[in-house]
mmCIF file of C-alpha atoms and ligand atoms in Angstrom:
data_model
loop_
_atom_site.group_PDB
_atom_site.id
_atom_site.type_symbol
_atom_site.label_atom_id
_atom_site.label_comp_id
_atom_site.label_asym_id
_atom_site.label_seq_id
_atom_site.Cartn_x
_atom_site.Cartn_y
_atom_site.Cartn_z
ATOM 1 C CA MET A 1238 2.563 0.443 17.971
ATOM 2 C CA LYS A 1239 -0.991 1.564 18.403
ATOM 3 C CA VAL A 1240 -3.727 -0.972 17.646
ATOM 4 C CA ILE A 1241 -7.304 0.074 16.930
ATOM 5 C CA VAL A 1242 -9.960 -2.642 16.707
ATOM 6 C CA LYS A 1243 -13.170 -1.667 14.905
ATOM 7 C CA LYS A 1244 -16.306 -3.711 14.485
ATOM 8 C CA ASN A 1245 -16.186 -4.405 10.767
ATOM 9 C CA TYR A 1246 -14.807 -3.517 7.345
ATOM 10 C CA ASP A 1247 -16.928 -0.376 7.000
ATOM 11 C CA GLU A 1248 -15.723 1.066 10.281
ATOM 12 C CA VAL A 1249 -12.088 0.296 9.411
ATOM 13 C CA SER A 1250 -12.577 1.999 6.031
ATOM 14 C CA GLU A 1251 -14.115 5.064 7.647
ATOM 15 C CA ILE A 1252 -11.474 5.665 10.286
ATOM 16 C CA ALA A 1253 -8.618 4.987 7.858
ATOM 17 C CA ALA A 1254 -10.083 7.466 5.367
ATOM 18 C CA GLN A 1255 -10.539 10.066 8.090
ATOM 19 C CA GLU A 1256 -6.756 10.061 8.697
ATOM 20 C CA ILE A 1257 -6.167 10.929 5.027
ATOM 21 C CA VAL A 1258 -8.849 13.609 5.090
ATOM 22 C CA ASP A 1259 -7.391 15.185 8.247
ATOM 23 C CA LEU A 1260 -3.861 15.169 6.834
ATOM 24 C CA VAL A 1261 -4.895 16.647 3.484
ATOM 25 C CA LYS A 1262 -6.900 19.353 5.284
ATOM 26 C CA ASN A 1263 -3.947 20.317 7.470
ATOM 27 C CA LYS A 1264 -1.218 20.007 4.856
ATOM 28 C CA ASN A 1265 -2.402 20.669 1.338
ATOM 29 C CA ASN A 1266 0.921 19.563 -0.205
ATOM 30 C CA ALA A 1267 1.225 16.315 1.760
ATOM 31 C CA VAL A 1268 2.938 13.227 0.321
ATOM 32 C CA LEU A 1269 0.900 10.015 0.638
ATOM 33 C CA GLY A 1270 2.087 6.411 0.304
ATOM 34 C CA LEU A 1271 -0.732 4.217 -0.986
ATOM 35 C CA PRO A 1272 -1.565 0.515 -1.297
ATOM 36 C CA THR A 1273 -3.846 -1.430 -3.616
ATOM 37 C CA GLY A 1274 -5.767 -4.651 -2.868
ATOM 38 C CA SER A 1275 -9.268 -5.396 -1.594
ATOM 39 C CA THR A 1276 -8.736 -3.911 1.852
ATOM 40 C CA PRO A 1277 -8.333 -0.215 0.913
ATOM 41 C CA VAL A 1278 -11.234 -0.105 -1.583
ATOM 42 C CA GLY A 1279 -13.715 1.084 1.086
ATOM 43 C CA MET A 1280 -11.200 3.601 2.420
ATOM 44 C CA TYR A 1281 -10.756 5.106 -1.055
ATOM 45 C CA LYS A 1282 -14.541 5.286 -1.462
ATOM 46 C CA ASN A 1283 -14.779 7.352 1.717
ATOM 47 C CA VAL A 1284 -11.910 9.611 0.624
ATOM 48 C CA VAL A 1285 -13.656 10.221 -2.717
ATOM 49 C CA LYS A 1286 -16.868 11.022 -0.837
ATOM 50 C CA SER A 1287 -15.058 13.669 1.233
ATOM 51 C CA TYR A 1288 -13.574 15.143 -1.935
ATOM 52 C CA LYS A 1289 -16.974 15.259 -3.625
ATOM 53 C CA ASN A 1290 -18.468 16.947 -0.536
ATOM 54 C CA GLY A 1291 -15.927 19.709 -1.032
ATOM 55 C CA GLU A 1292 -14.072 18.935 2.198
ATOM 56 C CA ILE A 1293 -10.653 18.457 0.601
ATOM 57 C CA SER A 1294 -8.619 19.069 -2.541
ATOM 58 C CA PHE A 1295 -5.760 16.966 -3.900
ATOM 59 C CA LYS A 1296 -4.426 19.696 -6.221
ATOM 60 C CA ASN A 1297 -1.076 19.896 -4.445
ATOM 61 C CA ILE A 1298 -0.958 16.372 -3.017
ATOM 62 C CA THR A 1299 1.694 13.910 -4.204
ATOM 63 C CA THR A 1300 1.235 10.139 -4.060
ATOM 64 C CA PHE A 1301 3.618 7.201 -4.196
ATOM 65 C CA ASN A 1302 2.253 3.717 -4.612
ATOM 66 C CA LEU A 1303 3.837 0.844 -2.799
ATOM 67 C CA ASP A 1304 4.199 -1.560 -5.665
ATOM 68 C CA GLU A 1305 3.334 -2.680 -9.175
ATOM 69 C CA TYR A 1306 3.375 -5.943 -11.087
ATOM 70 C CA ILE A 1307 6.110 -6.448 -13.666
ATOM 71 C CA GLY A 1308 4.856 -6.882 -17.223
ATOM 72 C CA LEU A 1309 1.352 -5.384 -17.030
ATOM 73 C CA ASN A 1310 0.836 -2.109 -18.836
ATOM 74 C CA LYS A 1311 -1.237 0.768 -17.478
ATOM 75 C CA ASP A 1312 -4.314 -0.236 -19.480
ATOM 76 C CA ASN A 1313 -4.368 -3.755 -18.116
ATOM 77 C CA ASP A 1314 -7.265 -3.872 -15.666
ATOM 78 C CA GLN A 1315 -5.146 -5.900 -13.233
ATOM 79 C CA SER A 1316 -2.294 -3.386 -13.099
ATOM 80 C CA TYR A 1317 -2.058 -1.362 -9.922
ATOM 81 C CA TYR A 1318 -1.999 1.771 -12.061
ATOM 82 C CA TYR A 1319 -5.441 0.821 -13.369
ATOM 83 C CA PHE A 1320 -6.664 0.005 -9.871
ATOM 84 C CA MET A 1321 -5.569 3.375 -8.486
ATOM 85 C CA ASN A 1322 -7.121 5.246 -11.361
ATOM 86 C CA ASN A 1323 -10.348 3.359 -10.987
ATOM 87 C CA ASN A 1324 -10.635 3.599 -7.217
ATOM 88 C CA LEU A 1325 -9.161 7.013 -6.523
ATOM 89 C CA PHE A 1326 -7.311 9.141 -9.057
ATOM 90 C CA SER A 1327 -10.029 9.476 -11.698
ATOM 91 C CA HIS A 1328 -12.472 10.706 -9.027
ATOM 92 C CA ILE A 1329 -10.352 13.478 -7.474
ATOM 93 C CA ASP A 1330 -8.574 16.645 -8.617
ATOM 94 C CA ILE A 1331 -5.030 15.281 -8.268
ATOM 95 C CA ASN A 1332 -2.429 16.617 -10.693
ATOM 96 C CA ARG A 1333 -1.388 13.625 -12.838
ATOM 97 C CA ASP A 1334 2.263 14.721 -12.613
ATOM 98 C CA ASN A 1335 2.103 14.151 -8.869
ATOM 99 C CA ILE A 1336 1.103 10.488 -9.150
ATOM 100 C CA ASN A 1337 3.968 8.030 -8.756
ATOM 101 C CA ILE A 1338 3.698 4.281 -9.305
ATOM 102 C CA PRO A 1339 6.705 2.047 -10.032
ATOM 103 C CA ASN A 1340 6.834 1.317 -13.754
ATOM 104 C CA GLY A 1341 6.731 -2.455 -14.131
ATOM 105 C CA MET A 1342 7.135 -2.068 -17.898
ATOM 106 C CA ALA A 1343 10.460 -0.207 -17.686
ATOM 107 C CA ASP A 1344 13.233 -1.626 -19.905
ATOM 108 C CA ASP A 1345 15.720 -1.266 -17.088
ATOM 109 C CA LEU A 1346 13.973 -2.306 -13.878
ATOM 110 C CA GLU A 1347 16.974 -1.690 -11.671
ATOM 111 C CA ASN A 1348 17.180 1.847 -12.926
ATOM 112 C CA GLU A 1349 13.439 2.283 -12.395
ATOM 113 C CA CYS A 1350 13.874 1.306 -8.731
ATOM 114 C CA LYS A 1351 16.649 3.885 -8.316
ATOM 115 C CA ARG A 1352 14.567 6.542 -10.051
ATOM 116 C CA TYR A 1353 11.671 5.827 -7.669
ATOM 117 C CA GLU A 1354 13.866 6.221 -4.593
ATOM 118 C CA GLU A 1355 15.346 9.453 -5.937
ATOM 119 C CA LYS A 1356 11.934 10.908 -6.647
ATOM 120 C CA LEU A 1357 10.806 10.138 -3.098
ATOM 121 C CA LYS A 1358 13.912 11.770 -1.699
ATOM 122 C CA ALA A 1359 13.340 14.840 -3.881
ATOM 123 C CA VAL A 1360 9.871 15.423 -2.388
ATOM 124 C CA GLY A 1361 11.089 14.854 1.187
ATOM 125 C CA TYR A 1362 9.546 11.388 1.655
ATOM 126 C CA MET A 1363 6.021 10.490 2.759
ATOM 127 C CA ASP A 1364 3.942 12.096 5.475
ATOM 128 C CA ILE A 1365 1.862 8.992 5.795
ATOM 129 C CA MET A 1366 2.207 5.481 4.390
ATOM 130 C CA TYR A 1367 -0.805 3.197 4.158
ATOM 131 C CA LEU A 1368 -0.274 -0.550 4.071
ATOM 132 C CA GLY A 1369 -2.331 -3.687 3.719
ATOM 133 C CA ILE A 1370 -0.912 -7.027 4.814
ATOM 134 C CA GLY A 1371 -0.696 -10.412 3.095
ATOM 135 C CA ILE A 1372 -1.810 -13.612 4.805
ATOM 136 C CA ASN A 1373 1.904 -14.477 4.930
ATOM 137 C CA GLY A 1374 2.721 -11.153 6.619
ATOM 138 C CA HIS A 1375 3.992 -9.385 3.506
ATOM 139 C CA ILE A 1376 3.864 -5.608 3.238
ATOM 140 C CA GLY A 1377 3.974 -4.153 -0.232
ATOM 141 C CA PHE A 1378 5.467 -7.137 -1.992
ATOM 142 C CA ASN A 1379 8.145 -7.666 0.633
ATOM 143 C CA GLU A 1380 7.641 -11.396 0.917
ATOM 144 C CA PRO A 1381 8.913 -13.643 3.746
ATOM 145 C CA ALA A 1382 12.669 -13.879 3.216
ATOM 146 C CA GLU A 1383 16.029 -14.422 4.865
ATOM 147 C CA TYR A 1384 16.577 -10.688 5.314
ATOM 148 C CA PHE A 1385 14.793 -7.359 4.952
ATOM 149 C CA GLU A 1386 15.333 -5.582 1.620
ATOM 150 C CA PRO A 1387 15.789 -1.877 2.302
ATOM 151 C CA PHE A 1388 15.008 -0.092 -0.946
ATOM 152 C CA THR A 1389 12.657 -0.341 -3.936
ATOM 153 C CA HIS A 1390 13.478 -3.597 -5.677
ATOM 154 C CA GLU A 1391 12.282 -6.418 -7.895
ATOM 155 C CA VAL A 1392 10.707 -9.437 -6.181
ATOM 156 C CA LYS A 1393 9.567 -12.899 -7.147
ATOM 157 C CA LEU A 1394 6.101 -13.418 -5.683
ATOM 158 C CA GLU A 1395 5.440 -16.299 -3.298
ATOM 159 C CA GLU A 1396 3.124 -19.102 -4.397
ATOM 160 C CA SER A 1397 0.666 -18.104 -1.634
ATOM 161 C CA THR A 1398 0.601 -14.505 -2.901
ATOM 162 C CA ILE A 1399 0.063 -15.604 -6.502
ATOM 163 C CA GLU A 1400 -2.711 -17.881 -5.293
ATOM 164 C CA ALA A 1401 -4.314 -15.115 -3.179
ATOM 165 C CA ASN A 1402 -4.138 -12.607 -6.039
ATOM 166 C CA SER A 1403 -5.454 -15.067 -8.624
ATOM 167 C CA ARG A 1404 -8.988 -14.184 -7.490
ATOM 168 C CA PHE A 1405 -8.669 -11.056 -9.624
ATOM 169 C CA PHE A 1406 -7.446 -12.876 -12.749
ATOM 170 C CA GLU A 1407 -9.166 -15.295 -15.093
ATOM 171 C CA LYS A 1408 -6.701 -18.042 -14.278
ATOM 172 C CA VAL A 1409 -3.781 -18.429 -11.904
ATOM 173 C CA GLU A 1410 -1.327 -18.622 -14.852
ATOM 174 C CA ASP A 1411 -2.249 -15.022 -15.711
ATOM 175 C CA VAL A 1412 -0.977 -13.655 -12.384
ATOM 176 C CA PRO A 1413 2.419 -11.997 -12.857
ATOM 177 C CA THR A 1414 5.149 -13.817 -10.965
ATOM 178 C CA SER A 1415 7.219 -10.749 -10.157
ATOM 179 C CA ALA A 1416 6.739 -7.168 -9.068
ATOM 180 C CA LEU A 1417 8.487 -3.959 -8.072
ATOM 181 C CA THR A 1418 8.000 -2.915 -4.474
ATOM 182 C CA MET A 1419 9.179 -0.310 -2.035
ATOM 183 C CA GLY A 1420 11.612 -1.826 0.449
ATOM 184 C CA ILE A 1421 11.426 -1.635 4.221
ATOM 185 C CA LYS A 1422 13.605 1.453 4.509
ATOM 186 C CA THR A 1423 11.510 3.136 1.823
ATOM 187 C CA ILE A 1424 8.371 2.365 3.839
ATOM 188 C CA PHE A 1425 10.095 3.506 7.048
ATOM 189 C CA SER A 1426 10.883 6.886 5.470
ATOM 190 C CA ALA A 1427 7.230 7.810 6.149
ATOM 191 C CA LYS A 1428 6.618 9.946 9.222
ATOM 192 C CA LYS A 1429 3.572 7.846 10.034
ATOM 193 C CA ILE A 1430 2.488 4.351 8.963
ATOM 194 C CA ILE A 1431 -1.065 3.019 9.040
ATOM 195 C CA LEU A 1432 -1.684 -0.667 8.351
ATOM 196 C CA ILE A 1433 -5.238 -1.822 7.737
ATOM 197 C CA ALA A 1434 -6.450 -5.417 7.796
ATOM 198 C CA THR A 1435 -9.823 -7.087 7.872
ATOM 199 C CA GLY A 1436 -11.098 -10.646 7.951
ATOM 200 C CA GLU A 1437 -10.259 -13.819 9.816
ATOM 201 C CA ASN A 1438 -7.621 -14.881 7.256
ATOM 202 C CA LYS A 1439 -5.418 -11.950 8.368
ATOM 203 C CA ALA A 1440 -5.686 -12.732 12.110
ATOM 204 C CA ASP A 1441 -2.533 -14.831 12.293
ATOM 205 C CA ALA A 1442 -0.414 -12.320 10.352
ATOM 206 C CA ILE A 1443 -1.702 -9.486 12.556
ATOM 207 C CA ALA A 1444 -0.960 -11.381 15.785
ATOM 208 C CA LYS A 1445 2.604 -12.084 14.600
ATOM 209 C CA THR A 1446 3.059 -8.488 13.447
ATOM 210 C CA VAL A 1447 1.992 -7.012 16.768
ATOM 211 C CA ASN A 1448 3.191 -9.588 19.303
ATOM 212 C CA GLY A 1449 5.656 -11.816 17.468
ATOM 213 C CA LYS A 1450 9.420 -11.516 17.285
ATOM 214 C CA ILE A 1451 10.835 -9.312 14.560
ATOM 215 C CA ASP A 1452 11.547 -11.747 11.779
ATOM 216 C CA PRO A 1453 12.038 -11.305 8.009
ATOM 217 C CA GLN A 1454 9.843 -14.396 7.638
ATOM 218 C CA VAL A 1455 6.997 -12.129 8.837
ATOM 219 C CA PRO A 1456 7.942 -8.915 7.032
ATOM 220 C CA ALA A 1457 5.315 -6.742 8.777
ATOM 221 C CA SER A 1458 6.881 -7.558 12.183
ATOM 222 C CA ILE A 1459 9.615 -4.986 11.419
ATOM 223 C CA LEU A 1460 6.947 -2.305 11.855
ATOM 224 C CA GLN A 1461 7.469 -2.726 15.610
ATOM 225 C CA LEU A 1462 10.618 -0.628 15.128
ATOM 226 C CA HIS A 1463 9.011 2.397 13.481
ATOM 227 C CA ARG A 1464 8.167 5.239 15.831
ATOM 228 C CA ASP A 1465 4.647 5.978 14.613
ATOM 229 C CA VAL A 1466 2.631 2.961 13.506
ATOM 230 C CA THR A 1467 -1.113 2.465 13.841
ATOM 231 C CA ILE A 1468 -2.682 -0.877 13.017
ATOM 232 C CA ILE A 1469 -6.411 -0.660 12.272
ATOM 233 C CA VAL A 1470 -8.204 -4.014 12.197
ATOM 234 C CA ASP A 1471 -11.738 -5.322 12.352
ATOM 235 C CA GLU A 1472 -12.721 -7.774 15.092
ATOM 236 C CA ALA A 1473 -12.002 -10.772 12.865
ATOM 237 C CA ALA A 1474 -8.456 -9.693 11.926
ATOM 238 C CA GLY A 1475 -7.850 -8.718 15.567
ATOM 239 C CA SER A 1476 -9.231 -11.968 16.961
ATOM 240 C CA ARG A 1477 -5.829 -13.467 17.862
ATOM 241 C CA LEU A 1478 -4.374 -10.412 19.543
HETATM 242 C C1 LIG B 2580 -0.844 -3.979 -2.463
HETATM 243 C C2 LIG B 2580 0.076 -4.502 -1.479
HETATM 244 C C3 LIG B 2580 -0.170 -5.812 -0.797
HETATM 245 C C4 LIG B 2580 -1.576 -5.901 -0.202
HETATM 246 C C5 LIG B 2580 -1.782 -7.252 0.488
HETATM 247 C C6 LIG B 2580 -3.196 -7.401 1.002
HETATM 248 O O1 LIG B 2580 -0.388 -2.727 -2.958
HETATM 249 O O2 LIG B 2580 1.042 -3.893 -1.241
HETATM 250 O O3 LIG B 2580 0.777 -5.961 0.223
HETATM 251 O O4 LIG B 2580 -1.759 -4.859 0.709
HETATM 252 O O5 LIG B 2580 -1.502 -8.289 -0.400
HETATM 253 O O6 LIG B 2580 -4.084 -7.433 -0.058
HETATM 254 P P1 LIG B 2580 -5.659 -7.452 0.154
HETATM 255 O O7 LIG B 2580 -6.030 -6.106 0.696
HETATM 256 O O8 LIG B 2580 -6.224 -7.662 -1.226
HETATM 257 O O9 LIG B 2580 -5.939 -8.557 1.098
#
């Protein structure tokens, strides 16, 4: 595991975006795994800037998002589909057919999870997977649990996650209580994983991820077993390392 500590959010966003820019420049048909949340917003802004400067094109790039709430349609401004469109896809030249996000409105959710895995396999899995981290150590929506779930699956969200995500909703009751998420093996199919975290409230989760024992109660700790992981944090999130 490689750990990079940057001064602040802006520096984390810049260096994380640079990795995407470099990959897309070198491999114009790369497959990217992408997160939502507050943390990657600055990173996406920098990626869009590089696209607008003419540095890169996403014409042949394929993306797979980590997760999606169950029960929110694409037009709902809290859906991850909406978030991705707003922060990245509507600003770049990506082919819409190459965008993949689990469909939390599917009639048969189990089948949707299988379809997602098959699609990933068909494109040869991800070149790079970006992750954020929850204050409870979750990655994607792989919440603390008794065991690691390998593949894309349905999850019930933890109270702490619902509480943390309620900042985006009018009231906490509006936050969906379940989601679809890539599993650990799905995430591990990426050749390279980059986890970004900023702020003091992530410091404990980061310390446990990097130096703790591998434990499904701290889902991100399993990243210690992947062969190419870089953790990029600001000084606050890295303060307990
Ligand atoms: C989002 C996701 C989540 C977030 C995590 C941190 O697609 O998979 O695991 O990365 O909840 O969220 P923020 O960045 O809002 O603190």
